[in-house]
Short mmCIF file of C-alpha atoms in Angstrom, two decimals:
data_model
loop_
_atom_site.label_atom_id
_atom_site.label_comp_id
_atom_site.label_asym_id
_atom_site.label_seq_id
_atom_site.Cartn_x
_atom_site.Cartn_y
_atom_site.Cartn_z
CA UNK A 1 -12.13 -28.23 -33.10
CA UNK A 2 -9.32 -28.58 -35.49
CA UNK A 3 -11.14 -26.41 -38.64
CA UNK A 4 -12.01 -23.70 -35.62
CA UNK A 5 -8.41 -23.36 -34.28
CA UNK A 6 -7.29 -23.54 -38.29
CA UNK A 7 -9.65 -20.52 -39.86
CA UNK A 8 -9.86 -18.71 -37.02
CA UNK A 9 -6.14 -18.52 -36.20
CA UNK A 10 -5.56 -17.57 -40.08
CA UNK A 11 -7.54 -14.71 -39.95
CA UNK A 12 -6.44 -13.34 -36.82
CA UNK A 13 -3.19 -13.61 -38.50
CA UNK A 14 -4.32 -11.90 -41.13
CA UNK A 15 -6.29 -9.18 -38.94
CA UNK A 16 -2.75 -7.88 -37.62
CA UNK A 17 -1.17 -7.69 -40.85
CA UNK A 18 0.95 -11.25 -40.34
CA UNK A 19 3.02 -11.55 -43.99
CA UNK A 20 0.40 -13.53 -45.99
CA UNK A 21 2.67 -17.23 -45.97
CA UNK A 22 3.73 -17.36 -42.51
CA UNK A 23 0.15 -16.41 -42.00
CA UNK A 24 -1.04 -19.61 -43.78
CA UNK A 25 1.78 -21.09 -42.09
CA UNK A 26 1.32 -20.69 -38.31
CA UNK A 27 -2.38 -21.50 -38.60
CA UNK A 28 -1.63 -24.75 -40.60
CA UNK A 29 1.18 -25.85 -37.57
CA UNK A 30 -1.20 -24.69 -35.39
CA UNK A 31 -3.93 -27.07 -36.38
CA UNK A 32 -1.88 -30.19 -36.72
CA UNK A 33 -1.02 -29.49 -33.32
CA UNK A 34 -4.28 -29.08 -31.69
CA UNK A 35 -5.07 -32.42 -33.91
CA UNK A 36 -2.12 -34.18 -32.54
CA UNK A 37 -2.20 -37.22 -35.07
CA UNK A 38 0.10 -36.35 -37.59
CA UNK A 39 3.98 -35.34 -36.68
CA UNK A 40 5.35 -31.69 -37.45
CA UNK A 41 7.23 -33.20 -39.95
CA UNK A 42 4.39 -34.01 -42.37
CA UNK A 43 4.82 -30.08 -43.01
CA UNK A 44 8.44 -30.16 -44.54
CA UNK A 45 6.75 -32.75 -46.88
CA UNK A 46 3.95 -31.56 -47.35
CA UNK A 47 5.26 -28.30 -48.56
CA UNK A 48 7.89 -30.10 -50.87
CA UNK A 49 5.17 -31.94 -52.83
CA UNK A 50 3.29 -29.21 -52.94
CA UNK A 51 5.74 -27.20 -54.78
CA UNK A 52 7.34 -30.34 -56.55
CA UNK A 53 5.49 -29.73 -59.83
CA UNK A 54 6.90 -29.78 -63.13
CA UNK A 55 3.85 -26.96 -63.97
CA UNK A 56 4.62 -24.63 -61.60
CA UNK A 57 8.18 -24.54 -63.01
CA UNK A 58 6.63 -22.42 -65.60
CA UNK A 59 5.54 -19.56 -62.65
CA UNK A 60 9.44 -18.34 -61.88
CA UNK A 61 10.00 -18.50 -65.67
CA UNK A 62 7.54 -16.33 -66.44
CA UNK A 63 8.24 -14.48 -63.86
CA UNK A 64 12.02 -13.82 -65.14
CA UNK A 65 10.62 -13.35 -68.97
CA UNK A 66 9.35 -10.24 -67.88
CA UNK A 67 11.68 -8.88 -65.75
CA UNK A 68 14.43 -9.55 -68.83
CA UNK A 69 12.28 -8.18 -71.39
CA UNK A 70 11.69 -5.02 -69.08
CA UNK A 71 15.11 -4.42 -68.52
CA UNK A 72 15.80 -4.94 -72.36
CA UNK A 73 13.78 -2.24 -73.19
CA UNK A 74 10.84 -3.76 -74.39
CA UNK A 75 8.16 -1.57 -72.17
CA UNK A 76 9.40 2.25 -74.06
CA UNK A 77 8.83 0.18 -78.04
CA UNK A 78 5.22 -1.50 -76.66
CA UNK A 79 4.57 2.28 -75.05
CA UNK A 80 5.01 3.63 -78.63
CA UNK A 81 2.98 1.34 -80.64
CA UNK A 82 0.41 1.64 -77.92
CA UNK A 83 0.06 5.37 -79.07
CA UNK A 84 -0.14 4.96 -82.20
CA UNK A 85 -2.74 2.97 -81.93
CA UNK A 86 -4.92 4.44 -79.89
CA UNK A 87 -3.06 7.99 -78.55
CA UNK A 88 -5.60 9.87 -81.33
CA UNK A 89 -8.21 9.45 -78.43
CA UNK A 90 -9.69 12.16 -75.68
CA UNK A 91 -7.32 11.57 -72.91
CA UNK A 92 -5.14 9.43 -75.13
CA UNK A 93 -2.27 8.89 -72.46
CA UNK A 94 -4.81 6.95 -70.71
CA UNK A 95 -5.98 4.67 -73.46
CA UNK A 96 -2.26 4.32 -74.15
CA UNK A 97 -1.85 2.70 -70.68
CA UNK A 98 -4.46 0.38 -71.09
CA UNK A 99 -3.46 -1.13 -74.04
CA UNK A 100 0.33 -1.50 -73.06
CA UNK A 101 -0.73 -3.44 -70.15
CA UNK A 102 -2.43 -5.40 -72.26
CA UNK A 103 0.45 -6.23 -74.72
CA UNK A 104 2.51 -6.84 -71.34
CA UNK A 105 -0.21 -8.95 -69.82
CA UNK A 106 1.32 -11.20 -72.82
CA UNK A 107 4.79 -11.20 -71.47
CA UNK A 108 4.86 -11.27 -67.79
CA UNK A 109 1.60 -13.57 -66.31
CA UNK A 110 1.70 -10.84 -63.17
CA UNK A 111 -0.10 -8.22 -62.60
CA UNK A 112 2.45 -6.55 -59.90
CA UNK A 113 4.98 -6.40 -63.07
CA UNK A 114 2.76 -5.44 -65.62
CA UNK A 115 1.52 -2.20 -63.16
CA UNK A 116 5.26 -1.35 -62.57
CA UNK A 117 6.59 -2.00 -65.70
CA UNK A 118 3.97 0.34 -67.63
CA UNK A 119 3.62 2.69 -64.75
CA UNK A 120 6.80 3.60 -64.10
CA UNK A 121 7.06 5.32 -67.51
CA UNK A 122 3.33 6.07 -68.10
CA UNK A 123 1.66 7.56 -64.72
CA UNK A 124 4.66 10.18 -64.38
CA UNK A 125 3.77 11.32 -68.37
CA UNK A 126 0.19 11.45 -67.85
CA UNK A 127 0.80 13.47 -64.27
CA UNK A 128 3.39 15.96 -66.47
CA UNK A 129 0.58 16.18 -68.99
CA UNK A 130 -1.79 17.25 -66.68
CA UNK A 131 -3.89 14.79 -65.64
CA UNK A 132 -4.83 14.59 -62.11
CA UNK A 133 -2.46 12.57 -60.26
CA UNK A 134 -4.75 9.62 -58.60
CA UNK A 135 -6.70 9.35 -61.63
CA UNK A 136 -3.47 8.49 -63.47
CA UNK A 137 -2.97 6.12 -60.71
CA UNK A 138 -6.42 4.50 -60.91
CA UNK A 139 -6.05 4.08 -64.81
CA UNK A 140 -2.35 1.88 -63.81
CA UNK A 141 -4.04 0.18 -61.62
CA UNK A 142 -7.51 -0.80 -63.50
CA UNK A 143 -5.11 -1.65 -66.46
CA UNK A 144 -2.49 -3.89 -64.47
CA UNK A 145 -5.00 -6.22 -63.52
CA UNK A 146 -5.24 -7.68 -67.29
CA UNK A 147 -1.74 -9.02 -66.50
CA UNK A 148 -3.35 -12.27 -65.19
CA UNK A 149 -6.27 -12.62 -67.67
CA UNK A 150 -4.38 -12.50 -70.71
CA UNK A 151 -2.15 -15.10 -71.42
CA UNK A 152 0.49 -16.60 -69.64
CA UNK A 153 -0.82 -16.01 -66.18
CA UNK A 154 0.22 -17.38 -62.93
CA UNK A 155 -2.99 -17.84 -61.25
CA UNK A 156 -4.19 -19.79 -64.83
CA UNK A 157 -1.12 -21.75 -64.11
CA UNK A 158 -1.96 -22.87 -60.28
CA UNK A 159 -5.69 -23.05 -60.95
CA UNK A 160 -4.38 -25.93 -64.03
CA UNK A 161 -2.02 -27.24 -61.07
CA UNK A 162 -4.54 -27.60 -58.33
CA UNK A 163 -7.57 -28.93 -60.52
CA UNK A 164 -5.67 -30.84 -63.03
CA UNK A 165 -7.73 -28.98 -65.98
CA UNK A 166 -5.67 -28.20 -69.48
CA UNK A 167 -3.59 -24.90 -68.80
CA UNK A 168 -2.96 -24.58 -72.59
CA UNK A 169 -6.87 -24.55 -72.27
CA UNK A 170 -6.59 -22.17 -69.80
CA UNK A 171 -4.94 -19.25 -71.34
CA UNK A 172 -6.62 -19.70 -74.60
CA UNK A 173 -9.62 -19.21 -72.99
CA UNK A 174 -8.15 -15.31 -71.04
CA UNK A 175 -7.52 -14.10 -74.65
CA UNK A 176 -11.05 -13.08 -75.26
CA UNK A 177 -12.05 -11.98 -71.95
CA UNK A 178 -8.89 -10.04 -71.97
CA UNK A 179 -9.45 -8.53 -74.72
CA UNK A 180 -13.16 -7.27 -73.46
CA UNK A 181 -11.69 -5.87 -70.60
CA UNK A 182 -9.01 -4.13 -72.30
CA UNK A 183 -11.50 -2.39 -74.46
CA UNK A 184 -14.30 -1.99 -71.83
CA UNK A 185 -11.40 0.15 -69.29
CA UNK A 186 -10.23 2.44 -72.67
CA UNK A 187 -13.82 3.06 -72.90
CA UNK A 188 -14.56 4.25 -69.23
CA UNK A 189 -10.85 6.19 -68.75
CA UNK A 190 -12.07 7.78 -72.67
CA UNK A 191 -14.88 9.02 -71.16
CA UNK A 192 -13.63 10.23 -68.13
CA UNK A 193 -10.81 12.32 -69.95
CA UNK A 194 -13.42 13.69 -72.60
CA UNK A 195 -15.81 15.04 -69.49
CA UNK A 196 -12.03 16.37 -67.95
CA UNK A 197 -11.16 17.67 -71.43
CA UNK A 198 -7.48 15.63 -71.47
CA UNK A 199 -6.73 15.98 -75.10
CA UNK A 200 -5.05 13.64 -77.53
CA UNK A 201 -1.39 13.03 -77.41
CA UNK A 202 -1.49 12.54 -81.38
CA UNK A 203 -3.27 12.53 -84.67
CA UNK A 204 -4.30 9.47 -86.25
CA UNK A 205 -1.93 8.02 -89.04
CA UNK A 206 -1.37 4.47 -90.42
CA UNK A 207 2.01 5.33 -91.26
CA UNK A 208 2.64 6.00 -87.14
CA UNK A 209 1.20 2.73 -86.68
CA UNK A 210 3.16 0.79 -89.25
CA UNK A 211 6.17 2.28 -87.98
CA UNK A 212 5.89 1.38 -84.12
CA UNK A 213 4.45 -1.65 -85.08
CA UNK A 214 8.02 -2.42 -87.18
CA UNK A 215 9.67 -1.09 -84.13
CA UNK A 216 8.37 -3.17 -81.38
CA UNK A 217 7.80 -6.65 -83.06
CA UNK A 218 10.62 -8.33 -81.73
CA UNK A 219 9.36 -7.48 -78.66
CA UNK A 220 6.05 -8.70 -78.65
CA UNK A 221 7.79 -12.01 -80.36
CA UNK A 222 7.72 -13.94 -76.51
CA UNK A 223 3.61 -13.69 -76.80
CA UNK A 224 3.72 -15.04 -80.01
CA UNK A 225 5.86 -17.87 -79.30
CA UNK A 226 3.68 -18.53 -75.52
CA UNK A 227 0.44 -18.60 -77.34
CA UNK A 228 1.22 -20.04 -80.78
CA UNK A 229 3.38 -22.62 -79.10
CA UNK A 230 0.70 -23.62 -76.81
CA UNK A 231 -2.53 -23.13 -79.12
CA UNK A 232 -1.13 -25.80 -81.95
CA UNK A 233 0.57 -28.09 -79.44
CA UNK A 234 3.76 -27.44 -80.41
CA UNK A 235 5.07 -27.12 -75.90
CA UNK A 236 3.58 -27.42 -72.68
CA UNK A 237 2.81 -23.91 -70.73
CA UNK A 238 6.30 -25.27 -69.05
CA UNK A 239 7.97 -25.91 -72.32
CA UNK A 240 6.98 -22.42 -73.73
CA UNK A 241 7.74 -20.19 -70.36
CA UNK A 242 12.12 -21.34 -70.88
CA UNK A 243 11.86 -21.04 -74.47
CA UNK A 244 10.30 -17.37 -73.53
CA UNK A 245 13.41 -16.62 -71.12
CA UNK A 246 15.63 -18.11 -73.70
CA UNK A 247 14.39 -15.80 -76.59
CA UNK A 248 13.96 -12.47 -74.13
CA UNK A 249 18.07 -13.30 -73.13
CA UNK A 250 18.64 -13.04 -77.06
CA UNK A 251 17.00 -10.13 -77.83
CA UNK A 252 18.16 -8.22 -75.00
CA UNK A 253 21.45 -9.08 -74.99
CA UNK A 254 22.38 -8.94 -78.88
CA UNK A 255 19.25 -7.21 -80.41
CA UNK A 256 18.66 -4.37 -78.51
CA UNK A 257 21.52 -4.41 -76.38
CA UNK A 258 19.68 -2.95 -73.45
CA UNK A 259 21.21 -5.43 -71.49
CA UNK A 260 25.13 -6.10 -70.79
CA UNK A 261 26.66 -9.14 -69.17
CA UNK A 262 26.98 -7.32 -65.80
CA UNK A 263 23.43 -7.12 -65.22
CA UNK A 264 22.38 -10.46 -65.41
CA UNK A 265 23.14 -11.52 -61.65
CA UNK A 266 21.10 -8.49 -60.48
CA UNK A 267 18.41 -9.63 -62.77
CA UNK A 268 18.28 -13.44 -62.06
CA UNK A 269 18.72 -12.24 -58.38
CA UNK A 270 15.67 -9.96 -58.65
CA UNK A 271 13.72 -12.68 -60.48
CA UNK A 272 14.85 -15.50 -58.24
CA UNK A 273 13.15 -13.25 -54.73
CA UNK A 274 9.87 -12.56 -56.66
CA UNK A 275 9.35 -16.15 -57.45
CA UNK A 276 10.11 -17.20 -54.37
CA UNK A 277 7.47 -15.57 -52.28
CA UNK A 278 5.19 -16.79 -54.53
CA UNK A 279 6.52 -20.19 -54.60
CA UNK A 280 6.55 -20.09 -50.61
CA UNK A 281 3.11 -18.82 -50.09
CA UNK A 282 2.30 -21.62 -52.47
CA UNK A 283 4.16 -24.60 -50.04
CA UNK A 284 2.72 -22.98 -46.85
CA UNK A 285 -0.64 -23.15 -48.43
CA UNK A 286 -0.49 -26.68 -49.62
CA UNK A 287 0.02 -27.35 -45.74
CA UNK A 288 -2.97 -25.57 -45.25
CA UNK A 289 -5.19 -27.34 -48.46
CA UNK A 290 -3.69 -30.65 -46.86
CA UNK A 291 -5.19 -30.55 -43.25
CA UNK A 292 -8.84 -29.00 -44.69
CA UNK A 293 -8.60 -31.79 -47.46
CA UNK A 294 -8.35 -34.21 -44.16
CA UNK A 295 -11.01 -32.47 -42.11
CA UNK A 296 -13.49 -32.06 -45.52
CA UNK A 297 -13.75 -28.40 -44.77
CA UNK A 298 -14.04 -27.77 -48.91
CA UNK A 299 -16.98 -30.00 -48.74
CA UNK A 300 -18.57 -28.44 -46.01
CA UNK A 301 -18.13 -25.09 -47.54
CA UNK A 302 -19.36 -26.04 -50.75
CA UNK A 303 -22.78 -27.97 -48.97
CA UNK A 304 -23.20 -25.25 -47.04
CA UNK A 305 -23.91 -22.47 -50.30
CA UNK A 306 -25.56 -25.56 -52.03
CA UNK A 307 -27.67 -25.28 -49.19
CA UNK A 308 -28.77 -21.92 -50.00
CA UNK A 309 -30.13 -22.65 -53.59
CA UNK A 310 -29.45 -25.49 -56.32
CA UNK A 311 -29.76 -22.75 -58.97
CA UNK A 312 -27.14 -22.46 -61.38
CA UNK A 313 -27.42 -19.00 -61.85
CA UNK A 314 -27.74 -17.91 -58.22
CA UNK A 315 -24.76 -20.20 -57.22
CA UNK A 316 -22.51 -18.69 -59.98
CA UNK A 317 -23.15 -15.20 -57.86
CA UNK A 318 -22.55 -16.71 -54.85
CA UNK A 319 -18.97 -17.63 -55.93
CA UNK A 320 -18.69 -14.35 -57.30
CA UNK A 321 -19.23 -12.55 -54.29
CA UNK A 322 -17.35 -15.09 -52.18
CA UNK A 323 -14.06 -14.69 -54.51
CA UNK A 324 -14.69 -10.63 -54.52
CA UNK A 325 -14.62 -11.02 -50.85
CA UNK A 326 -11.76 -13.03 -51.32
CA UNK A 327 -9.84 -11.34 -53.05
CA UNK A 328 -9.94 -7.38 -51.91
CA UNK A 329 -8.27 -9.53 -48.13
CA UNK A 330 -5.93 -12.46 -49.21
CA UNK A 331 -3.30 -12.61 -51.75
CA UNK A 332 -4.26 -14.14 -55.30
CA UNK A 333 -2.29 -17.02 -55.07
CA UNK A 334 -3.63 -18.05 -51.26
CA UNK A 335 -6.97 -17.24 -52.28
CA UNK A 336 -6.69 -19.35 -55.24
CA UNK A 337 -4.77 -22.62 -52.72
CA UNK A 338 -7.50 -21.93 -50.02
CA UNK A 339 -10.64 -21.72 -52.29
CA UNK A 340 -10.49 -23.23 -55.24
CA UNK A 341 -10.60 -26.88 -53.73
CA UNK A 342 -14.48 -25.99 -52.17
CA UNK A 343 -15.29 -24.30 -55.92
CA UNK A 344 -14.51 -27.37 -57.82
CA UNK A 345 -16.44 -29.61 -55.53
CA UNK A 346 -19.64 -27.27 -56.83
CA UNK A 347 -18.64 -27.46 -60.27
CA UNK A 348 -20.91 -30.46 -61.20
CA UNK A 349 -24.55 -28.68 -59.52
CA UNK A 350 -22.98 -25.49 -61.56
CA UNK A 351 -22.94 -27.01 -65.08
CA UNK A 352 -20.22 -25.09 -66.87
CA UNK A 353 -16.83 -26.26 -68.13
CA UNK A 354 -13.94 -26.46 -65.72
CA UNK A 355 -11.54 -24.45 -68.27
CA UNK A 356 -14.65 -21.31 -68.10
CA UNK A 357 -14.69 -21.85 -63.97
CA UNK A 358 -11.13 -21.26 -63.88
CA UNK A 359 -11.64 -17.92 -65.42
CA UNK A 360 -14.21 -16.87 -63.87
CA UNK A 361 -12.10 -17.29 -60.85
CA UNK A 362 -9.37 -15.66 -62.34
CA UNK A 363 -11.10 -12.67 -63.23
CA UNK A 364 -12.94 -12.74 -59.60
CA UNK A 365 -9.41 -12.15 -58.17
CA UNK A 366 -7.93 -10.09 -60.39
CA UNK A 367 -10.69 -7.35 -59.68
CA UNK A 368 -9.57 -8.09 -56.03
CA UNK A 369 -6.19 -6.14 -57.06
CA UNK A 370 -7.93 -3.38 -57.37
CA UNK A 371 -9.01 -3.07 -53.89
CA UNK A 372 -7.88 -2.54 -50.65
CA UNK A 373 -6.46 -3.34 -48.61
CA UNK A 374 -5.27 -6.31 -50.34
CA UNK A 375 -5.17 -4.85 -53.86
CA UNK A 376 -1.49 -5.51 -55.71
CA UNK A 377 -2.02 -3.31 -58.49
CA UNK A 378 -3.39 -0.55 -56.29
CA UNK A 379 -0.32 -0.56 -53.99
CA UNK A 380 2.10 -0.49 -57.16
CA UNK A 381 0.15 2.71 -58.48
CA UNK A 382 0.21 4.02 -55.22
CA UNK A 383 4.30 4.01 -54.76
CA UNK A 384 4.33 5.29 -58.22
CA UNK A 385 2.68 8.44 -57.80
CA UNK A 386 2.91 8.96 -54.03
CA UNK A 387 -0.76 9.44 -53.66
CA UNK A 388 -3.27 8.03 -50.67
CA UNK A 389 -4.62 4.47 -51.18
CA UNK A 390 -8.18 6.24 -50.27
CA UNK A 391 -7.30 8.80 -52.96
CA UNK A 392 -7.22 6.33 -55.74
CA UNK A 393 -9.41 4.02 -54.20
CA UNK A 394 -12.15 6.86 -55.08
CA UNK A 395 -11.12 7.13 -58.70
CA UNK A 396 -11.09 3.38 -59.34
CA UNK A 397 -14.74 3.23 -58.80
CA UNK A 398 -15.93 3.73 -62.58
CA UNK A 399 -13.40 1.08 -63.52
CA UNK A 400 -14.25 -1.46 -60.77
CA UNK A 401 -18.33 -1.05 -62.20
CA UNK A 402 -17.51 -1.95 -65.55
CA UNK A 403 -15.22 -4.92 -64.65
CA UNK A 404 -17.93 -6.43 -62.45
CA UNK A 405 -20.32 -6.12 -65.84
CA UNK A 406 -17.69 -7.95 -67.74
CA UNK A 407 -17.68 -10.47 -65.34
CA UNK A 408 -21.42 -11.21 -65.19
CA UNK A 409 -20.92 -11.31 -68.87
CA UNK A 410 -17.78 -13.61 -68.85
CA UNK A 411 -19.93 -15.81 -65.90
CA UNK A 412 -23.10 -16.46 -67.86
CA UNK A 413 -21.99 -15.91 -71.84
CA UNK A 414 -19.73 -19.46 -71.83
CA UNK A 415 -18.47 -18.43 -75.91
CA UNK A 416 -16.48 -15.81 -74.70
CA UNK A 417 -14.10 -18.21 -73.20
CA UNK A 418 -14.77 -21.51 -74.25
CA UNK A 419 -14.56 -20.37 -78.59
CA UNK A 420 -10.49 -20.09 -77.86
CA UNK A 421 -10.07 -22.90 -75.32
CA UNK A 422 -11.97 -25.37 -78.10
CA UNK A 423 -9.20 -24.42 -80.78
CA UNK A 424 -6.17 -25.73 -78.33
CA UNK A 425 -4.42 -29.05 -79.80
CA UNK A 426 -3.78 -31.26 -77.32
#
């Protein structure tokens, strides 16, 4: 009775549009009620120790790395170098807004602040260019969702947290499957501008690139520090996310000067918010992982698809489409709490490394941003350029085909993510 009232309360919650922690909340109080053996205040302390975790520190330190670095002007120098690099193309602004995302992806760990932070400048230039507004959108959006593949990343962090796997390991092994995705999304929104006839934004010149690059190095320093730190064992994820917020202070402040005094209470204030409705849905959902750990509900979930076939292959798409599911109805970081528990108890009949599961998972729900009505990065697009949800949600199918193929490929080709992840020092 208990894992009836619990699943089926949370998604009625979720049916009328119940803000995704209380959500996870109400069910979870509701359940321990209908149990009646455990007192209400197992959930203060269960939530504590759920968010009592010297990794998840590292989440609202990301978290403020990028909102420093993109109020110290670091998005407008990546933007640039990002054109010289690969502006020379057939619809060039929209290459351009791939590959910032993906130097941003390096910075922030979120996807929401990767979309805004390259969006805000980008999708009102490519609309003023003349590209058609919602496929401007659709390019943000497709491109925002690198922002948890490549390194840091949030989810990578709670994934490490809740399984107990290496999250050094862990974002090593994003960098390559970034990187395919990256260059997989330039190639669809290239050949979706040349059929529109968007032209270039500029010609091709070394001397461009050498330029921008000179420009913006400083500002892709907090990537280098995050993954060199991390890949020779120099810091923890932890260790590397406040040496990140110390170094983005310095360079905003007395570098490029985008930043004054005055600003930093609205920025720590704006910082402090966004991490904490992560880090609640995070406590609310330990509740939640707490009573289904007690009623085995992961194991039940997990016999149940064994059930269906003890084939490798055909249980890796089965957790595909489960996390697709997933992901286009529940937030990332619920999904990940609520889910992740029954995917690791498959992991042995699945025969693949943890660090490669946790990707795979990863990249399951970060193609859930891109749809609705759930999707993050679709939403930020949206209140960019004021167009319909449905609108974009059209234009996003070329780019939601050719992330699925990358994910059968990052699923089934183990190299891709384990060549990086085997390199980490411990």
């Amino acid at each position: 009775m208990t894992t009836e009232v619990l699943l089926l309360s949370l998604l009625f919650l979720f049916a009328i549009n119940t803000p995704i922690a209380i959500a996870i909340g109400v069910a979870s109080v509701t359940a321990i009620l209908i149990q009646g053996d455990f007192s209400l205040m197992m959930v203060v302390q269960r939530m504590f120790s759920g968010t009592d975790s010297f990794h998840l520190m590292a989440v609202p330190l990301f978290m403020f790395t990028g909102t420093i670095m993109e109020a110290g002007g670091i998005s407008r120098r990546i933007i640039d170098f990002a054109n010289a690099l690969v502006g020379w193309l057939p619809g060039g602004l929209a290459a351009v807004t791939i590959v910032a995302a993906m130097f941003f992806a390096g910075i922030s760990g979120s996807a929401a602040a990767d979309a805004a932070a390259v969006g805000a400048i980008l999708i009102p230039a490519m609309k003023k260019s003349g590209y058609e507004s919602d496929f401007a959108a659709a390019v943000q959006a497709s491109g925002g969702s690198i922002g948890v593949i490549i390194p840091p990343s949030i989810p990578m962090i709670i994934f490490g947290f809740l399984t107990g796997a290496s999250i050094g390991r862990l974002f090593a092994a994003g960098i390559l499957p970034g990187i395919l995705i990256g260059v997989s999304l330039i190639s669809v929104a290239t050949f979706i501008s040349w059929q529109k006839g968007y032209s270039a934004t500029i010609a091709f010149s070394f001397k461009e690139i050498w330029r921008t690059f000179k420009r913006s190095l400083l500002a892709m320093g907090a990537p280098m520090i995050i993954l060199g730190g991390i890949l020779f064992g120099i810091f923890t994820a932890t260790e590397s996310a406040a040496i990140a917020v110390v170094y983005a202070m310095v360079v905003g402040l007395f570098v490029y000067k985008k930043i004054k005094i005055k600003d930093l209470f609205p920025l720590f204030l704006s910082g402090s918010i966004t991490s904490a409705i992560v880090m609640f849905i995070i406590a609310t959902a330990s509740v939640f992982s707490w009573i289904a750990a007690i009623e085995d509900i992961p194991a039940q979930m997990a016999g149940t698809l064994l059930e269906l076939s003890t084939n490798p292959v055909i249980l890796l798409l089965l957790i595909n489409m489960v996390l697709l599911i997933a992901g286009t109805f529940v937030e990332t970081t619920a999904a990940l709490i609520l889910l992740v528990p029954m995917i690791t108890a498959m992991q042995p009949a699945l025969g693949i490394d943890m660090i490669q599961l946790g990707v795979i998972v990863v990249t399951n729900l970060a193609i859930g941003m891109l749809t609705p009505p759930m999707g993050i990065c679709l939403i930020v697009s949206c209140s960019i350029s004021n167009d319909s949800i449905a609108a974009i949600s059209k234009r996003i199918l070329p780019f939601l085909g050719i992330l699925i193929v990358d994910l059968l490929i990052i699923t089934f080709y183990s190299p891709i993510t384990m060549w990086m992840a085997n390199l980490v020092i411990k």
